[in-house]
mmCIF file of C-alpha atoms in Angstrom:
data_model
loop_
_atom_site.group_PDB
_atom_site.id
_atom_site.type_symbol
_atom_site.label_atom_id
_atom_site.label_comp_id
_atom_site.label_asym_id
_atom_site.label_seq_id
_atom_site.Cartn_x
_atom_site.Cartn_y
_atom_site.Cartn_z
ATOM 1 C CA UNK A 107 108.012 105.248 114.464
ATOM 2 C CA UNK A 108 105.222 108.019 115.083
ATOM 3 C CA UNK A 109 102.575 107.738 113.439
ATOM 4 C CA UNK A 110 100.294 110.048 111.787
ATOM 5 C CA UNK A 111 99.782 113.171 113.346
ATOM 6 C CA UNK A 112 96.410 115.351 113.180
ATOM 7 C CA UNK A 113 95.267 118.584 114.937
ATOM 8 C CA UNK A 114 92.719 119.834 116.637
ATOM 9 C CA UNK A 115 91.275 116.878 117.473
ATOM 10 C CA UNK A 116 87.687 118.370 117.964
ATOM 11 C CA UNK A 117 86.545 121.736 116.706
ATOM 12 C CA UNK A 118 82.891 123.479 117.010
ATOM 13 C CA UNK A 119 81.844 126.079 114.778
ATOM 14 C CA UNK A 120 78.986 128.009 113.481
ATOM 15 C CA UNK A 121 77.826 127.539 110.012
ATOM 16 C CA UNK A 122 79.379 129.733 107.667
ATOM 17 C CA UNK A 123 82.480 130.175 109.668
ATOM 18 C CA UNK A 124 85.765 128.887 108.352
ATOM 19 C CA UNK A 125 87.535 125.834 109.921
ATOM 20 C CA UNK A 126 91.106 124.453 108.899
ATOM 21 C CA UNK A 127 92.475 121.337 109.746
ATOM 22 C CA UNK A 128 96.314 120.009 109.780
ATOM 23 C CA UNK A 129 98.243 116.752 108.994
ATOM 24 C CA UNK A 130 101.740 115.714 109.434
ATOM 25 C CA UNK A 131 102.032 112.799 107.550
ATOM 26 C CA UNK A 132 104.479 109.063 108.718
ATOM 27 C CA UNK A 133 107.879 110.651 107.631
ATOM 28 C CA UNK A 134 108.914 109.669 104.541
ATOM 29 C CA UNK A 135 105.180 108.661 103.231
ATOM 30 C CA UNK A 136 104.680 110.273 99.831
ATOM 31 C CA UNK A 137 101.261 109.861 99.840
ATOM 32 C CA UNK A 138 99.178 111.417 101.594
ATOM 33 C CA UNK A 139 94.896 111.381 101.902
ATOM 34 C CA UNK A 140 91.885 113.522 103.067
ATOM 35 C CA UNK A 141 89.057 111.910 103.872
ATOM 36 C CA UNK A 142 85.497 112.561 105.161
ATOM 37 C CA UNK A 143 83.711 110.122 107.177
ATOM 38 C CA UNK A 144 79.952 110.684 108.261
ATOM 39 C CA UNK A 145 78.349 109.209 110.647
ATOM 40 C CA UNK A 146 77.685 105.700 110.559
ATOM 41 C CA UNK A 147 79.514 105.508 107.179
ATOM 42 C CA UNK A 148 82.770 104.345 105.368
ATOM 43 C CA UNK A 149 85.275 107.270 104.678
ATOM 44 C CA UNK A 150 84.961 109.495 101.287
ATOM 45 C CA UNK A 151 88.193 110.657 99.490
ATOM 46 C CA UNK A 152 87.977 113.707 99.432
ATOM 47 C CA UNK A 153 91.752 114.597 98.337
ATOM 48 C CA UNK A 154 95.153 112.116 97.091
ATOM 49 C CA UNK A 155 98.265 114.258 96.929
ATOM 50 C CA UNK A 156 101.701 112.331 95.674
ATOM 51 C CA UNK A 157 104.715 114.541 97.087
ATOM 52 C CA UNK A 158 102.911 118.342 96.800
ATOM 53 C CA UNK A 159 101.072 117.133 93.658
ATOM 54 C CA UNK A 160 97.321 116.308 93.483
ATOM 55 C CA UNK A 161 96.539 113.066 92.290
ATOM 56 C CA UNK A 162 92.779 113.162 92.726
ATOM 57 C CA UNK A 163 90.793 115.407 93.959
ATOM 58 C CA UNK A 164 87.380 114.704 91.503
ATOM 59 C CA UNK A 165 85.101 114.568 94.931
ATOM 60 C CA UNK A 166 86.724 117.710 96.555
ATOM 61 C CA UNK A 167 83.646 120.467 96.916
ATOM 62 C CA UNK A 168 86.045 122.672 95.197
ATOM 63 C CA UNK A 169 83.987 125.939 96.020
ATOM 64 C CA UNK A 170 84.190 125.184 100.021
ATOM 65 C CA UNK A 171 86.997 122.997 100.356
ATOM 66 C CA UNK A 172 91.041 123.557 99.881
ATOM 67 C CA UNK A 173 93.797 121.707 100.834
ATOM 68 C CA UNK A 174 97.448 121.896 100.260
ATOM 69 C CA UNK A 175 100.709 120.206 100.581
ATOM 70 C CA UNK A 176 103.311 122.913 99.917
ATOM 71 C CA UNK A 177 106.522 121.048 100.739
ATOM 72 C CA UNK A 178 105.505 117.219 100.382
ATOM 73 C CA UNK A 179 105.011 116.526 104.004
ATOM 74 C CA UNK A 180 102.136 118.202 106.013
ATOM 75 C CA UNK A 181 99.175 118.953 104.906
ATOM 76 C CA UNK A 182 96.423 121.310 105.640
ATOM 77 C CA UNK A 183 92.506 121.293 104.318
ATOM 78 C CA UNK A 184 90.303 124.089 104.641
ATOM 79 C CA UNK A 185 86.677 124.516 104.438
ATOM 80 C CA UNK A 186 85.216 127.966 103.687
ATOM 81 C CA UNK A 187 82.143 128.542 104.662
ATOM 82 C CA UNK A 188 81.241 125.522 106.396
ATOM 83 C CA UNK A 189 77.753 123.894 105.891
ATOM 84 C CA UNK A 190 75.785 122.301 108.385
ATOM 85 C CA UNK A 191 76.340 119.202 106.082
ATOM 86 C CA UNK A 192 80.414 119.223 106.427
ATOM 87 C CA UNK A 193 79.712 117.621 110.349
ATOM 88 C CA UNK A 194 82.071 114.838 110.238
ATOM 89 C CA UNK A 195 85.152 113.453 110.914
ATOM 90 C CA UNK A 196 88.206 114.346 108.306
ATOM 91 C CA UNK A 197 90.602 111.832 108.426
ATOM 92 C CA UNK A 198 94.122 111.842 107.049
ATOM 93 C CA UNK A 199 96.076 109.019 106.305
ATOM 94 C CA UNK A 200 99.677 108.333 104.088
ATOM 95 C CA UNK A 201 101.606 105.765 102.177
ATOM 96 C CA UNK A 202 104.676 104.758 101.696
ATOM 97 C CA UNK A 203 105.665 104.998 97.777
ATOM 98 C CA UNK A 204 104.963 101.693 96.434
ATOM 99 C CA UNK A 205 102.973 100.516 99.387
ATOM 100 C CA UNK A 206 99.231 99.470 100.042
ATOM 101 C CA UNK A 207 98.602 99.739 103.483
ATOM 102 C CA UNK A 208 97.584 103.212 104.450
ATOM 103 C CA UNK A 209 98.514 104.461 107.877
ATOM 104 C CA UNK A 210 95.388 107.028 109.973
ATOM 105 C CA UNK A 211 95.434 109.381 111.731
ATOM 106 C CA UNK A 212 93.119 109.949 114.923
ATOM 107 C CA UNK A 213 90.949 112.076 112.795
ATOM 108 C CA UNK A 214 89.299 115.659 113.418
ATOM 109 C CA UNK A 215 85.811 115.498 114.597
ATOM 110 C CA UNK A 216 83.766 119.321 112.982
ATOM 111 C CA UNK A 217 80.680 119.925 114.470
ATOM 112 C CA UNK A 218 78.877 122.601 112.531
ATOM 113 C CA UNK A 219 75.692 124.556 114.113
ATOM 114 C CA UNK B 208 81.320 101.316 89.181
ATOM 115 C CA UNK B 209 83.581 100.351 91.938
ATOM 116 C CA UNK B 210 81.928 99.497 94.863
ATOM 117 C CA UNK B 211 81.926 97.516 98.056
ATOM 118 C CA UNK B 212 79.159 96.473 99.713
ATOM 119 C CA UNK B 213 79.210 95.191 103.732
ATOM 120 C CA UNK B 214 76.703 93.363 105.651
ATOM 121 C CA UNK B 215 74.824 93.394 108.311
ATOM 122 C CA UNK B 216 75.023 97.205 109.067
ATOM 123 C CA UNK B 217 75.009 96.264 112.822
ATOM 124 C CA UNK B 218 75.540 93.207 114.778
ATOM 125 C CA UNK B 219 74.908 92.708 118.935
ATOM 126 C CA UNK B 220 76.683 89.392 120.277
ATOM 127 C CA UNK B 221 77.555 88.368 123.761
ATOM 128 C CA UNK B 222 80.934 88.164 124.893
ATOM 129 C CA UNK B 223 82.636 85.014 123.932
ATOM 130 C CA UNK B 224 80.441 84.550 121.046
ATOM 131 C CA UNK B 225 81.754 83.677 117.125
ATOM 132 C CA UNK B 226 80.589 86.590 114.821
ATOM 133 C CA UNK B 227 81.010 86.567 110.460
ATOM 134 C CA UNK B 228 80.808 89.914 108.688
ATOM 135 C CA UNK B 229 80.429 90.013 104.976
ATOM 136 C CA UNK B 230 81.812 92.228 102.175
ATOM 137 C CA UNK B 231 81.042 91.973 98.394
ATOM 138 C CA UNK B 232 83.001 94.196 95.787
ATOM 139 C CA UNK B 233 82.979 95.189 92.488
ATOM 140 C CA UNK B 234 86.303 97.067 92.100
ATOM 141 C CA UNK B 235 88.564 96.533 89.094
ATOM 142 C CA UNK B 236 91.454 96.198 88.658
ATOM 143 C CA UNK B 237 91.627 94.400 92.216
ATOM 144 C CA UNK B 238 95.166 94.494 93.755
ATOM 145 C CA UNK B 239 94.102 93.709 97.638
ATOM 146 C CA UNK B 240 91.562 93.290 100.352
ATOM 147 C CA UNK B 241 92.211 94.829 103.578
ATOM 148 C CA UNK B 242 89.626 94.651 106.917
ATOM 149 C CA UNK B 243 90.267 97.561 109.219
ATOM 150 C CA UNK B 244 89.184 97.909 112.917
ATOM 151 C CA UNK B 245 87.941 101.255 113.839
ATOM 152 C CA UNK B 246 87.305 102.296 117.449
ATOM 153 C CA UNK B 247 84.875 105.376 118.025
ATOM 154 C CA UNK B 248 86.877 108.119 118.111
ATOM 155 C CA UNK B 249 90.116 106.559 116.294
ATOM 156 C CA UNK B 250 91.556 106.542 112.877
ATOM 157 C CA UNK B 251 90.860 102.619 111.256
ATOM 158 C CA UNK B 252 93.705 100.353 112.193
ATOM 159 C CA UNK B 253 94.931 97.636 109.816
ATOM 160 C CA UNK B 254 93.596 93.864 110.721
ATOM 161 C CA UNK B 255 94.874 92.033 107.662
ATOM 162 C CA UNK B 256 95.475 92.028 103.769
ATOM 163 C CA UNK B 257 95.012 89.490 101.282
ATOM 164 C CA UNK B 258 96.053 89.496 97.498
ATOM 165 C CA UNK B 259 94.321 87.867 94.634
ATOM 166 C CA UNK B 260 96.151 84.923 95.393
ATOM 167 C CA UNK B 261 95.436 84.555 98.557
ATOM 168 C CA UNK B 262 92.294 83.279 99.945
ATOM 169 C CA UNK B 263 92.542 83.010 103.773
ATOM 170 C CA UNK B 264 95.075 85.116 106.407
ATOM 171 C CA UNK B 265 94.618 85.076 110.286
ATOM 172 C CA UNK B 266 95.600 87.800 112.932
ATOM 173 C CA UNK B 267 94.915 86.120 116.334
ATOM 174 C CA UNK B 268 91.134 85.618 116.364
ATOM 175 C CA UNK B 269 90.417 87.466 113.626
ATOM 176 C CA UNK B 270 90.414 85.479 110.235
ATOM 177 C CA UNK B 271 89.957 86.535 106.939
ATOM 178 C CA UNK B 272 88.774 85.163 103.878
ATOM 179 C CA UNK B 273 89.234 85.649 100.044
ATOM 180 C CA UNK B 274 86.661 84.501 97.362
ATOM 181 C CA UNK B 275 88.309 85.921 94.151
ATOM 182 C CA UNK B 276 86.087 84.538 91.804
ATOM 183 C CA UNK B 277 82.747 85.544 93.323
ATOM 184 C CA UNK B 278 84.653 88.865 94.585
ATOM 185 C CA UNK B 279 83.494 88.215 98.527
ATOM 186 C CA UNK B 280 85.255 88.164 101.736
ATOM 187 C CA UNK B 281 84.395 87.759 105.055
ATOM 188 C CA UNK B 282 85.673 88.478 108.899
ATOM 189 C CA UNK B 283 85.610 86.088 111.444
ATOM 190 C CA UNK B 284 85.772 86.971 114.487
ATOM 191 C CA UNK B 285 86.431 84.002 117.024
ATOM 192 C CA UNK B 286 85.555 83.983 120.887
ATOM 193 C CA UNK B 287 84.519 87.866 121.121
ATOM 194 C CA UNK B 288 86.079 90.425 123.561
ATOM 195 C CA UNK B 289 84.393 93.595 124.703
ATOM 196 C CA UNK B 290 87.243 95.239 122.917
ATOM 197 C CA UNK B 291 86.016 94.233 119.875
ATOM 198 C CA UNK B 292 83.131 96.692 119.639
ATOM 199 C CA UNK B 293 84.007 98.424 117.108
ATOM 200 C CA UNK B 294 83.107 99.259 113.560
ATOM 201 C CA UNK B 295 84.954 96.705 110.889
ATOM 202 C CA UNK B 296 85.691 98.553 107.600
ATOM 203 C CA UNK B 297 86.389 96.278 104.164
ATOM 204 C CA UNK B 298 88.812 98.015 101.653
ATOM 205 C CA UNK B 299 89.657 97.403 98.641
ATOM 206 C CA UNK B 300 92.830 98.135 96.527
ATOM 207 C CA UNK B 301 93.988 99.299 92.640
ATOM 208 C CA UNK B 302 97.601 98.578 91.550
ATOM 209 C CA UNK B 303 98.010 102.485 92.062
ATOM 210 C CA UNK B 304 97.071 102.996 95.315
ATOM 211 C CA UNK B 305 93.702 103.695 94.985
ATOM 212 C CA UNK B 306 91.332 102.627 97.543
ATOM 213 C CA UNK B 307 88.104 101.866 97.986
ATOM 214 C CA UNK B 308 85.887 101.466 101.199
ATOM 215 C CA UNK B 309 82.651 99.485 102.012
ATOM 216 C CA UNK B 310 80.476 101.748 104.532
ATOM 217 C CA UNK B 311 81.762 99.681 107.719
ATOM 218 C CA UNK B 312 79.283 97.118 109.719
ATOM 219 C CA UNK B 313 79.009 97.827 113.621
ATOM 220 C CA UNK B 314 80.206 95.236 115.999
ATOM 221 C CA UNK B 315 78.309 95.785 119.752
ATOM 222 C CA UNK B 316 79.813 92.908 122.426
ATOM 223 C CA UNK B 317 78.203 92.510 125.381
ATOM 224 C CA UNK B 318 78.900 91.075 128.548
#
């Protein structure tokens, strides 16, 4: 069974650029999550999607960060412009419906300078 | 508010050495407990899950515990491996798939 696919794997950009980051998802997994993990710290939620619907999304910086999960399966989150603050890896991980252990991804390491 | 709370931050231990991490948690409704093992540079991998009912579960030399009651758990880690420097994430889980994780304590084994 593959597991779950991310891409790039690194990415450098300036600050204020715009940086977008993909996730396919263990086939089959309804849910799927976003999350940010600083430094030296547990990972944030950022984003919960169920099939193409948001579940939560209350710690999303709405007015930098997007993400989207047109058909149900991969996923893609954006962040427009980028901060110096936003350095961190985004993780994505999915669940099967029903399930409780979440399955990661190898994560997207942003440096922003 | 849901929380979960791991200590120490960091630990250094020589190779073959025993080694206890600690979580505490708040969360409610509780559902499950899971440790994850996270290399630098990987996504966390699963170590092992325990349920409200359950208060200990082993996965080789790791073992878990489960106090339900005082809302704890701790890692054991038995007879240390290099490969075990790593960072050692406690999560805990809602009946709807809600999760929430403790900031990780840093496991450094040396030879």
């Amino acid at each position: 069974e593959a597991g779950v696919a991310q891409s790039p794997r690194y990415k450098i950009i300036e600050k204020r650029q715009s940086v977008a980051f993909w996730c396919n998802p263990i086939s089959g997994h309804a849910t799927l999550y976003w999350y940010q993990q600083i430094l030296g710290q547990g990972p944030k939620l950022l984003i919960q999607f169920q099939n193409n619907g948001v579940v939560d999304d209350s710690q999303l910086p709405k007015d930098r960060f997007s993400a989207e999960r047109l058909k149900g399966v991969d996923s893609t989150l954006k962040i427009q412009p980028a901060k110096l603050e936003d350095s961190a890896v985004y993780l994505c991980a999915s669940i099967i419906a029903g399930g409780d252990e979440q399955y990661f991804g190898p994560g997207t390491r942003l440096t922003v300078t | 508010k849901n929380q979960v709370e791991q200590s120490p931050q960091s630990l250094i231990i020589l190779e073959g050495k025993n080694c206890t991490l600690q979580c505490n948690y708040t969360v409610s409704p509780f559902s499950n407990l899971r440790w994850y093992k996270q290399d630098t540079g990987r996504g966390p991998v699963s170590l092992t899950i325990m349920t409200f009912s359950e208060n200990t579960k082993s996965n080789g030399r790791y073992t878990a515990t489960l106090d339900a009651d005082t809302k704890q758990s701790s890692l054991h880690i038995t007879a240390s491996q290099l490969s075990d420097s790593a960072s050692y994430i406690c999560v805990v889980g809602d009946y709807g798939q809600n999760f929430v994780f403790g900031p990780g304590t840093r496991l450094s084994v040396l030879p």
